[in-house]
């Protein structure tokens, strides 16, 4: 009996944990593929789970931030879905990487051509975005999810630091530290080092070539000396052989 009660209590606790954690995984979210660094470009994916067991998701609208407009927004084709990019004029032109922006992408809408996202499934919608702002730590994308039974869920509540997650949180993209300046400076230093190394290598090569010619002259001189010595030694050997032969002949005559 005691074991049964413990098992029952454990099962209830597990169900409670799943029930509490489900909303955290069920809402529309956005995640980068790799790193979304400030000032750079990134591919981000909007993940849309189907929260209903009796309806399919057939439409997704993602609103892009206008306080940090993105000059480049290109959705990746998703089979079974049609994407429409909407641009709007900005109330106030903004400077972005030395250029003045008067309009920017404010919304991307995906509409299903077929069944859409059926119960028990999710779908990712990848988008290439940039250049990401350099003066922000995150971007908020408010999303609207529509089901084929006409139900609409608005994921538009902005999460606040230090507070509980809202019931319908908006997708938030966290931005990593900028990498361009660091890489640029280190790249320049690396380039300087490489150039200096190249110059040193060229100098060493030239020096080696010069010393190589001197070594060749020395080698030729040494070869000539050895040749003369060889000739002298050879001649001496021949003379010694002749004298030795004469001595043997004189001895034999005696």
PDB file of C-alpha atoms in Angstrom:
ATOM      1  CA  UNK A   1       0.000   0.000   0.000  1.00  0.00           C
ATOM      2  CA  UNK A   2       2.788   2.385   0.959  1.00  0.00           C
ATOM      3  CA  UNK A   3       4.629   1.700  -2.291  1.00  0.00           C
ATOM      4  CA  UNK A   4       1.451   2.269  -4.277  1.00  0.00           C
ATOM      5  CA  UNK A   5       0.863   5.609  -2.576  1.00  0.00           C
ATOM      6  CA  UNK A   6       4.436   6.696  -3.302  1.00  0.00           C
ATOM      7  CA  UNK A   7       4.057   5.709  -6.951  1.00  0.00           C
ATOM      8  CA  UNK A   8       0.730   7.535  -7.226  1.00  0.00           C
ATOM      9  CA  UNK A   9       2.210  10.647  -5.614  1.00  0.00           C
ATOM     10  CA  UNK A  10       5.160  10.526  -7.995  1.00  0.00           C
ATOM     11  CA  UNK A  11       2.867  10.246 -10.997  1.00  0.00           C
ATOM     12  CA  UNK A  12       0.785  13.205  -9.861  1.00  0.00           C
ATOM     13  CA  UNK A  13       3.942  15.270  -9.287  1.00  0.00           C
ATOM     14  CA  UNK A  14       5.235  14.388 -12.728  1.00  0.00           C
ATOM     15  CA  UNK A  15       1.965  15.421 -14.351  1.00  0.00           C
ATOM     16  CA  UNK A  16       2.000  18.675 -12.390  1.00  0.00           C
ATOM     17  CA  UNK A  17       5.547  19.431 -13.542  1.00  0.00           C
ATOM     18  CA  UNK A  18       4.620  18.753 -17.161  1.00  0.00           C
ATOM     19  CA  UNK A  19       1.524  20.901 -16.859  1.00  0.00           C
ATOM     20  CA  UNK A  20       3.524  23.797 -15.437  1.00  0.00           C
ATOM     21  CA  UNK A  21       6.372  23.518 -17.912  1.00  0.00           C
ATOM     22  CA  UNK A  22       4.214  23.031 -21.029  1.00  0.00           C
ATOM     23  CA  UNK A  23       3.441  26.744 -21.602  1.00  0.00           C
ATOM     24  CA  UNK A  24       7.151  27.565 -21.597  1.00  0.00           C
ATOM     25  CA  UNK A  25       7.672  25.258 -24.586  1.00  0.00           C
ATOM     26  CA  UNK A  26       4.407  25.841 -26.415  1.00  0.00           C
ATOM     27  CA  UNK A  27       4.656  29.496 -27.398  1.00  0.00           C
ATOM     28  CA  UNK A  28       6.081  30.915 -30.614  1.00  0.00           C
ATOM     29  CA  UNK A  29       9.822  31.532 -30.190  1.00  0.00           C
ATOM     30  CA  UNK A  30      12.823  32.732 -32.186  1.00  0.00           C
ATOM     31  CA  UNK A  31      16.360  31.355 -32.115  1.00  0.00           C
ATOM     32  CA  UNK A  32      19.428  32.129 -34.235  1.00  0.00           C
ATOM     33  CA  UNK A  33      21.209  29.508 -36.282  1.00  0.00           C
ATOM     34  CA  UNK A  34      24.642  30.065 -34.791  1.00  0.00           C
ATOM     35  CA  UNK A  35      25.284  33.533 -33.374  1.00  0.00           C
ATOM     36  CA  UNK A  36      23.248  36.713 -33.789  1.00  0.00           C
ATOM     37  CA  UNK A  37      25.946  39.315 -33.142  1.00  0.00           C
ATOM     38  CA  UNK A  38      25.340  43.047 -32.943  1.00  0.00           C
ATOM     39  CA  UNK A  39      26.078  44.783 -36.233  1.00  0.00           C
ATOM     40  CA  UNK A  40      26.144  41.518 -38.158  1.00  0.00           C
ATOM     41  CA  UNK A  41      23.811  39.311 -40.157  1.00  0.00           C
ATOM     42  CA  UNK A  42      22.149  36.121 -38.984  1.00  0.00           C
ATOM     43  CA  UNK A  43      19.635  33.462 -39.911  1.00  0.00           C
ATOM     44  CA  UNK A  44      16.922  33.155 -37.296  1.00  0.00           C
ATOM     45  CA  UNK A  45      14.164  30.580 -37.063  1.00  0.00           C
ATOM     46  CA  UNK A  46      10.655  31.240 -35.794  1.00  0.00           C
ATOM     47  CA  UNK A  47       9.458  28.033 -34.160  1.00  0.00           C
ATOM     48  CA  UNK A  48       5.679  27.602 -34.154  1.00  0.00           C
ATOM     49  CA  UNK A  49       4.161  24.668 -32.226  1.00  0.00           C
ATOM     50  CA  UNK A  50       0.515  23.692 -32.584  1.00  0.00           C
ATOM     51  CA  UNK A  51      -1.113  24.047 -29.168  1.00  0.00           C
ATOM     52  CA  UNK A  52      -4.507  22.678 -30.183  1.00  0.00           C
ATOM     53  CA  UNK A  53      -5.591  19.088 -30.583  1.00  0.00           C
ATOM     54  CA  UNK A  54      -8.575  19.894 -32.810  1.00  0.00           C
ATOM     55  CA  UNK A  55      -7.222  22.554 -35.199  1.00  0.00           C
ATOM     56  CA  UNK A  56      -4.239  23.279 -37.438  1.00  0.00           C
ATOM     57  CA  UNK A  57      -2.171  26.459 -37.644  1.00  0.00           C
ATOM     58  CA  UNK A  58      -2.618  27.941 -41.109  1.00  0.00           C
ATOM     59  CA  UNK A  59      -1.166  31.427 -40.740  1.00  0.00           C
ATOM     60  CA  UNK A  60       1.682  33.177 -38.936  1.00  0.00           C
ATOM     61  CA  UNK A  61       2.333  36.921 -38.864  1.00  0.00           C
ATOM     62  CA  UNK A  62       5.611  38.176 -37.412  1.00  0.00           C
ATOM     63  CA  UNK A  63       5.935  41.908 -36.794  1.00  0.00           C
ATOM     64  CA  UNK A  64       9.465  43.279 -37.005  1.00  0.00           C
ATOM     65  CA  UNK A  65      10.676  46.013 -34.644  1.00  0.00           C
ATOM     66  CA  UNK A  66      10.477  49.542 -36.022  1.00  0.00           C
ATOM     67  CA  UNK A  67      12.650  51.084 -33.309  1.00  0.00           C
ATOM     68  CA  UNK A  68      15.546  48.997 -34.669  1.00  0.00           C
ATOM     69  CA  UNK A  69      14.662  48.527 -38.345  1.00  0.00           C
ATOM     70  CA  UNK A  70      16.318  45.802 -40.371  1.00  0.00           C
ATOM     71  CA  UNK A  71      17.325  46.780 -43.896  1.00  0.00           C
ATOM     72  CA  UNK A  72      17.580  43.179 -45.112  1.00  0.00           C
ATOM     73  CA  UNK A  73      14.920  40.555 -44.393  1.00  0.00           C
ATOM     74  CA  UNK A  74      14.755  37.450 -46.595  1.00  0.00           C
ATOM     75  CA  UNK A  75      12.566  34.477 -45.642  1.00  0.00           C
ATOM     76  CA  UNK A  76      13.684  31.017 -46.669  1.00  0.00           C
ATOM     77  CA  UNK A  77      11.114  29.097 -48.740  1.00  0.00           C
ATOM     78  CA  UNK A  78       9.124  26.646 -46.620  1.00  0.00           C
ATOM     79  CA  UNK A  79       7.321  23.849 -48.483  1.00  0.00           C
ATOM     80  CA  UNK A  80       3.564  24.206 -48.173  1.00  0.00           C
ATOM     81  CA  UNK A  81       3.729  27.867 -47.149  1.00  0.00           C
ATOM     82  CA  UNK A  82       3.651  31.202 -48.985  1.00  0.00           C
ATOM     83  CA  UNK A  83       5.635  34.096 -47.505  1.00  0.00           C
ATOM     84  CA  UNK A  84       4.819  37.768 -48.035  1.00  0.00           C
ATOM     85  CA  UNK A  85       7.216  40.527 -46.931  1.00  0.00           C
ATOM     86  CA  UNK A  86       5.666  43.873 -46.011  1.00  0.00           C
ATOM     87  CA  UNK A  87       7.662  47.105 -45.990  1.00  0.00           C
ATOM     88  CA  UNK A  88       6.484  50.358 -44.456  1.00  0.00           C
ATOM     89  CA  UNK A  89       7.755  53.923 -44.350  1.00  0.00           C
ATOM     90  CA  UNK A  90       9.309  54.893 -41.068  1.00  0.00           C
ATOM     91  CA  UNK A  91       7.867  57.821 -39.138  1.00  0.00           C
ATOM     92  CA  UNK A  92      11.383  59.098 -38.655  1.00  0.00           C
ATOM     93  CA  UNK A  93      14.344  58.126 -40.864  1.00  0.00           C
ATOM     94  CA  UNK A  94      17.031  56.289 -38.968  1.00  0.00           C
ATOM     95  CA  UNK A  95      20.760  55.954 -39.512  1.00  0.00           C
ATOM     96  CA  UNK A  96      22.021  52.419 -39.955  1.00  0.00           C
ATOM     97  CA  UNK A  97      25.685  51.722 -40.804  1.00  0.00           C
ATOM     98  CA  UNK A  98      26.107  55.114 -42.429  1.00  0.00           C
ATOM     99  CA  UNK A  99      22.904  54.886 -44.456  1.00  0.00           C
ATOM    100  CA  UNK A 100      19.595  56.628 -43.880  1.00  0.00           C
ATOM    101  CA  UNK A 101      16.603  54.308 -43.793  1.00  0.00           C
ATOM    102  CA  UNK A 102      13.221  55.700 -44.824  1.00  0.00           C
ATOM    103  CA  UNK A 103      11.467  52.323 -45.005  1.00  0.00           C
ATOM    104  CA  UNK A 104      12.041  48.881 -43.573  1.00  0.00           C
ATOM    105  CA  UNK A 105      10.426  45.469 -43.316  1.00  0.00           C
ATOM    106  CA  UNK A 106       7.689  45.635 -40.714  1.00  0.00           C
ATOM    107  CA  UNK A 107       6.027  42.259 -41.165  1.00  0.00           C
ATOM    108  CA  UNK A 108       6.414  38.825 -42.713  1.00  0.00           C
ATOM    109  CA  UNK A 109       3.303  36.704 -43.170  1.00  0.00           C
ATOM    110  CA  UNK A 110       3.293  32.980 -43.859  1.00  0.00           C
ATOM    111  CA  UNK A 111       0.077  31.372 -45.135  1.00  0.00           C
ATOM    112  CA  UNK A 112      -0.358  27.626 -45.542  1.00  0.00           C
ATOM    113  CA  UNK A 113      -1.143  26.276 -48.993  1.00  0.00           C
ATOM    114  CA  UNK A 114      -2.302  22.981 -47.535  1.00  0.00           C
ATOM    115  CA  UNK A 115      -3.003  21.526 -44.103  1.00  0.00           C
ATOM    116  CA  UNK A 116      -0.604  23.792 -42.237  1.00  0.00           C
ATOM    117  CA  UNK A 117       0.772  22.732 -38.857  1.00  0.00           C
ATOM    118  CA  UNK A 118      -1.360  19.851 -37.681  1.00  0.00           C
ATOM    119  CA  UNK A 119      -1.952  18.897 -34.019  1.00  0.00           C
ATOM    120  CA  UNK A 120       1.131  17.352 -32.439  1.00  0.00           C
ATOM    121  CA  UNK A 121       3.584  19.062 -34.801  1.00  0.00           C
ATOM    122  CA  UNK A 122       5.616  22.255 -35.075  1.00  0.00           C
ATOM    123  CA  UNK A 123       7.126  24.202 -37.946  1.00  0.00           C
ATOM    124  CA  UNK A 124      10.210  26.411 -38.295  1.00  0.00           C
ATOM    125  CA  UNK A 125      10.266  29.512 -40.482  1.00  0.00           C
ATOM    126  CA  UNK A 126      13.888  30.590 -41.188  1.00  0.00           C
ATOM    127  CA  UNK A 127      14.656  34.214 -42.069  1.00  0.00           C
ATOM    128  CA  UNK A 128      17.929  35.933 -42.955  1.00  0.00           C
ATOM    129  CA  UNK A 129      18.103  39.303 -41.189  1.00  0.00           C
ATOM    130  CA  UNK A 130      20.548  42.186 -40.914  1.00  0.00           C
ATOM    131  CA  UNK A 131      22.252  44.291 -40.211  1.00  0.00           C
ATOM    132  CA  UNK A 132      21.425  43.749 -36.549  1.00  0.00           C
ATOM    133  CA  UNK A 133      21.486  46.876 -34.371  1.00  0.00           C
ATOM    134  CA  UNK A 134      24.634  47.705 -32.446  1.00  0.00           C
ATOM    135  CA  UNK A 135      22.859  49.625 -29.684  1.00  0.00           C
ATOM    136  CA  UNK A 136      20.422  46.946 -28.511  1.00  0.00           C
ATOM    137  CA  UNK A 137      20.734  43.743 -26.492  1.00  0.00           C
ATOM    138  CA  UNK A 138      17.610  42.099 -27.872  1.00  0.00           C
ATOM    139  CA  UNK A 139      14.907  42.374 -30.519  1.00  0.00           C
ATOM    140  CA  UNK A 140      11.229  41.708 -29.876  1.00  0.00           C
ATOM    141  CA  UNK A 141       9.106  40.166 -32.649  1.00  0.00           C
ATOM    142  CA  UNK A 142       5.382  40.205 -31.911  1.00  0.00           C
ATOM    143  CA  UNK A 143       3.659  37.256 -33.555  1.00  0.00           C
ATOM    144  CA  UNK A 144       0.072  36.346 -34.376  1.00  0.00           C
ATOM    145  CA  UNK A 145      -0.875  32.674 -34.827  1.00  0.00           C
ATOM    146  CA  UNK A 146      -4.106  31.775 -36.644  1.00  0.00           C
ATOM    147  CA  UNK A 147      -5.821  28.376 -36.656  1.00  0.00           C
ATOM    148  CA  UNK A 148      -8.134  26.929 -39.300  1.00  0.00           C
ATOM    149  CA  UNK A 149     -11.059  27.210 -36.859  1.00  0.00           C
ATOM    150  CA  UNK A 150     -10.562  31.019 -36.945  1.00  0.00           C
ATOM    151  CA  UNK A 151      -8.975  31.119 -33.484  1.00  0.00           C
ATOM    152  CA  UNK A 152      -6.250  33.754 -33.179  1.00  0.00           C
ATOM    153  CA  UNK A 153      -3.491  33.746 -30.546  1.00  0.00           C
ATOM    154  CA  UNK A 154      -1.490  36.944 -30.118  1.00  0.00           C
ATOM    155  CA  UNK A 155       2.061  36.399 -28.883  1.00  0.00           C
ATOM    156  CA  UNK A 156       2.676  40.077 -28.161  1.00  0.00           C
ATOM    157  CA  UNK A 157       3.432  40.437 -24.449  1.00  0.00           C
ATOM    158  CA  UNK A 158       6.994  41.616 -23.891  1.00  0.00           C
ATOM    159  CA  UNK A 159       8.777  39.640 -21.130  1.00  0.00           C
ATOM    160  CA  UNK A 160      10.188  41.836 -18.366  1.00  0.00           C
ATOM    161  CA  UNK A 161      13.427  41.026 -16.567  1.00  0.00           C
ATOM    162  CA  UNK A 162      12.832  39.879 -12.994  1.00  0.00           C
ATOM    163  CA  UNK A 163       9.164  39.108 -13.618  1.00  0.00           C
ATOM    164  CA  UNK A 164       7.329  35.901 -14.423  1.00  0.00           C
ATOM    165  CA  UNK A 165       6.888  35.016 -18.048  1.00  0.00           C
ATOM    166  CA  UNK A 166       3.608  36.396 -19.409  1.00  0.00           C
ATOM    167  CA  UNK A 167       0.868  34.123 -20.648  1.00  0.00           C
ATOM    168  CA  UNK A 168       1.433  35.023 -24.294  1.00  0.00           C
ATOM    169  CA  UNK A 169       5.087  36.111 -24.531  1.00  0.00           C
ATOM    170  CA  UNK A 170       6.415  37.674 -27.705  1.00  0.00           C
ATOM    171  CA  UNK A 171       9.422  35.995 -29.373  1.00  0.00           C
ATOM    172  CA  UNK A 172      12.648  37.672 -28.205  1.00  0.00           C
ATOM    173  CA  UNK A 173      15.986  37.422 -30.020  1.00  0.00           C
ATOM    174  CA  UNK A 174      18.996  37.886 -27.749  1.00  0.00           C
ATOM    175  CA  UNK A 175      21.938  39.606 -29.437  1.00  0.00           C
ATOM    176  CA  UNK A 176      25.532  38.614 -28.779  1.00  0.00           C
ATOM    177  CA  UNK A 177      28.430  41.040 -28.414  1.00  0.00           C
ATOM    178  CA  UNK A 178      29.666  42.674 -31.602  1.00  0.00           C
ATOM    179  CA  UNK A 179      32.510  40.876 -33.344  1.00  0.00           C
ATOM    180  CA  UNK A 180      33.295  43.164 -36.289  1.00  0.00           C
ATOM    181  CA  UNK A 181      35.589  45.657 -34.539  1.00  0.00           C
ATOM    182  CA  UNK A 182      37.509  43.015 -32.643  1.00  0.00           C
ATOM    183  CA  UNK A 183      38.005  40.910 -35.714  1.00  0.00           C
ATOM    184  CA  UNK A 184      38.856  43.972 -37.770  1.00  0.00           C
ATOM    185  CA  UNK A 185      41.596  45.129 -35.425  1.00  0.00           C
ATOM    186  CA  UNK A 186      42.983  41.676 -34.875  1.00  0.00           C
ATOM    187  CA  UNK A 187      42.748  41.044 -38.588  1.00  0.00           C
ATOM    188  CA  UNK A 188      44.724  44.199 -39.290  1.00  0.00           C
ATOM    189  CA  UNK A 189      47.356  43.206 -36.770  1.00  0.00           C
ATOM    190  CA  UNK A 190      47.470  39.744 -38.229  1.00  0.00           C
ATOM    191  CA  UNK A 191      47.846  41.295 -41.671  1.00  0.00           C
ATOM    192  CA  UNK A 192      50.706  43.491 -40.462  1.00  0.00           C
ATOM    193  CA  UNK A 193      52.400  40.503 -38.863  1.00  0.00           C
ATOM    194  CA  UNK A 194      51.915  38.457 -42.000  1.00  0.00           C
ATOM    195  CA  UNK A 195      53.311  41.233 -44.176  1.00  0.00           C
ATOM    196  CA  UNK A 196      56.304  41.645 -41.884  1.00  0.00           C
ATOM    197  CA  UNK A 197      56.881  37.913 -41.913  1.00  0.00           C
ATOM    198  CA  UNK A 198      56.675  37.935 -45.676  1.00  0.00           C
ATOM    199  CA  UNK A 199      59.243  40.718 -45.859  1.00  0.00           C
ATOM    200  CA  UNK A 200      61.551  38.840 -43.493  1.00  0.00           C
ATOM    201  CA  UNK A 201      61.125  35.677 -45.485  1.00  0.00           C
ATOM    202  CA  UNK A 202      61.922  37.516 -48.703  1.00  0.00           C
ATOM    203  CA  UNK A 203      65.007  39.025 -47.105  1.00  0.00           C
ATOM    204  CA  UNK A 204      66.096  35.628 -45.833  1.00  0.00           C
ATOM    205  CA  UNK A 205      65.530  34.146 -49.263  1.00  0.00           C
ATOM    206  CA  UNK A 206      67.604  36.889 -50.896  1.00  0.00           C
ATOM    207  CA  UNK A 207      70.347  36.446 -48.327  1.00  0.00           C
ATOM    208  CA  UNK A 208      70.276  32.713 -48.857  1.00  0.00           C
ATOM    209  CA  UNK A 209      70.514  33.222 -52.585  1.00  0.00           C
ATOM    210  CA  UNK A 210      73.524  35.537 -52.125  1.00  0.00           C
ATOM    211  CA  UNK A 211      75.261  33.220 -49.735  1.00  0.00           C
ATOM    212  CA  UNK A 212      74.445  30.353 -52.047  1.00  0.00           C
ATOM    213  CA  UNK A 213      76.441  31.990 -54.860  1.00  0.00           C
ATOM    214  CA  UNK A 214      79.425  32.479 -52.505  1.00  0.00           C
ATOM    215  CA  UNK A 215      79.217  28.858 -51.468  1.00  0.00           C
ATOM    216  CA  UNK A 216      79.262  27.875 -55.113  1.00  0.00           C
ATOM    217  CA  UNK A 217      82.439  29.889 -55.737  1.00  0.00           C
ATOM    218  CA  UNK A 218      84.110  28.366 -52.694  1.00  0.00           C
ATOM    219  CA  UNK A 219      83.056  24.920 -53.794  1.00  0.00           C
ATOM    220  CA  UNK A 220      84.524  25.508 -57.271  1.00  0.00           C
ATOM    221  CA  UNK A 221      87.829  26.727 -55.800  1.00  0.00           C
ATOM    222  CA  UNK A 222      88.000  23.751 -53.457  1.00  0.00           C
ATOM    223  CA  UNK A 223      87.282  21.401 -56.325  1.00  0.00           C
ATOM    224  CA  UNK A 224      90.078  22.891 -58.379  1.00  0.00           C
ATOM    225  CA  UNK A 225      92.582  22.596 -55.499  1.00  0.00           C
ATOM    226  CA  UNK A 226      91.606  18.988 -54.889  1.00  0.00           C
ATOM    227  CA  UNK A 227      91.948  18.244 -58.571  1.00  0.00           C
ATOM    228  CA  UNK A 228      95.495  19.676 -58.649  1.00  0.00           C
ATOM    229  CA  UNK A 229      96.393  17.759 -55.487  1.00  0.00           C
ATOM    230  CA  UNK A 230      94.997  14.623 -57.044  1.00  0.00           C
ATOM    231  CA  UNK A 231      97.069  15.110 -60.159  1.00  0.00           C
ATOM    232  CA  UNK A 232     100.247  15.706 -58.110  1.00  0.00           C
ATOM    233  CA  UNK A 233      99.572  12.663 -55.945  1.00  0.00           C
ATOM    234  CA  UNK A 234      98.864  10.599 -59.009  1.00  0.00           C
ATOM    235  CA  UNK A 235     102.061  11.729 -60.696  1.00  0.00           C
ATOM    236  CA  UNK A 236     104.058  10.998 -57.565  1.00  0.00           C
ATOM    237  CA  UNK A 237     102.538   7.552 -57.430  1.00  0.00           C
ATOM    238  CA  UNK A 238     103.477   6.855 -61.014  1.00  0.00           C
ATOM    239  CA  UNK A 239     107.060   8.087 -60.431  1.00  0.00           C
ATOM    240  CA  UNK A 240     107.349   5.933 -57.312  1.00  0.00           C
ATOM    241  CA  UNK A 241     106.145   2.924 -59.264  1.00  0.00           C
ATOM    242  CA  UNK A 242     108.692   3.497 -62.009  1.00  0.00           C
ATOM    243  CA  UNK A 243     111.585   3.856 -59.530  1.00  0.00           C
ATOM    244  CA  UNK A 244     110.504   0.788 -57.655  1.00  0.00           C
ATOM    245  CA  UNK A 245     110.436  -1.209 -60.858  1.00  0.00           C
ATOM    246  CA  UNK A 246     113.910  -0.103 -61.786  1.00  0.00           C
ATOM    247  CA  UNK A 247     115.261  -1.101 -58.366  1.00  0.00           C
ATOM    248  CA  UNK A 248     113.754  -4.572 -58.692  1.00  0.00           C
ATOM    249  CA  UNK A 249     115.265  -4.918 -62.170  1.00  0.00           C
ATOM    250  CA  UNK A 250     118.749  -3.835 -60.907  1.00  0.00           C
ATOM    251  CA  UNK A 251     118.574  -6.297 -58.058  1.00  0.00           C
ATOM    252  CA  UNK A 252     117.684  -9.110 -60.372  1.00  0.00           C
ATOM    253  CA  UNK A 253     120.634  -8.314 -62.652  1.00  0.00           C
ATOM    254  CA  UNK A 254     123.054  -8.382 -59.714  1.00  0.00           C
TER     255      UNK A 254
END
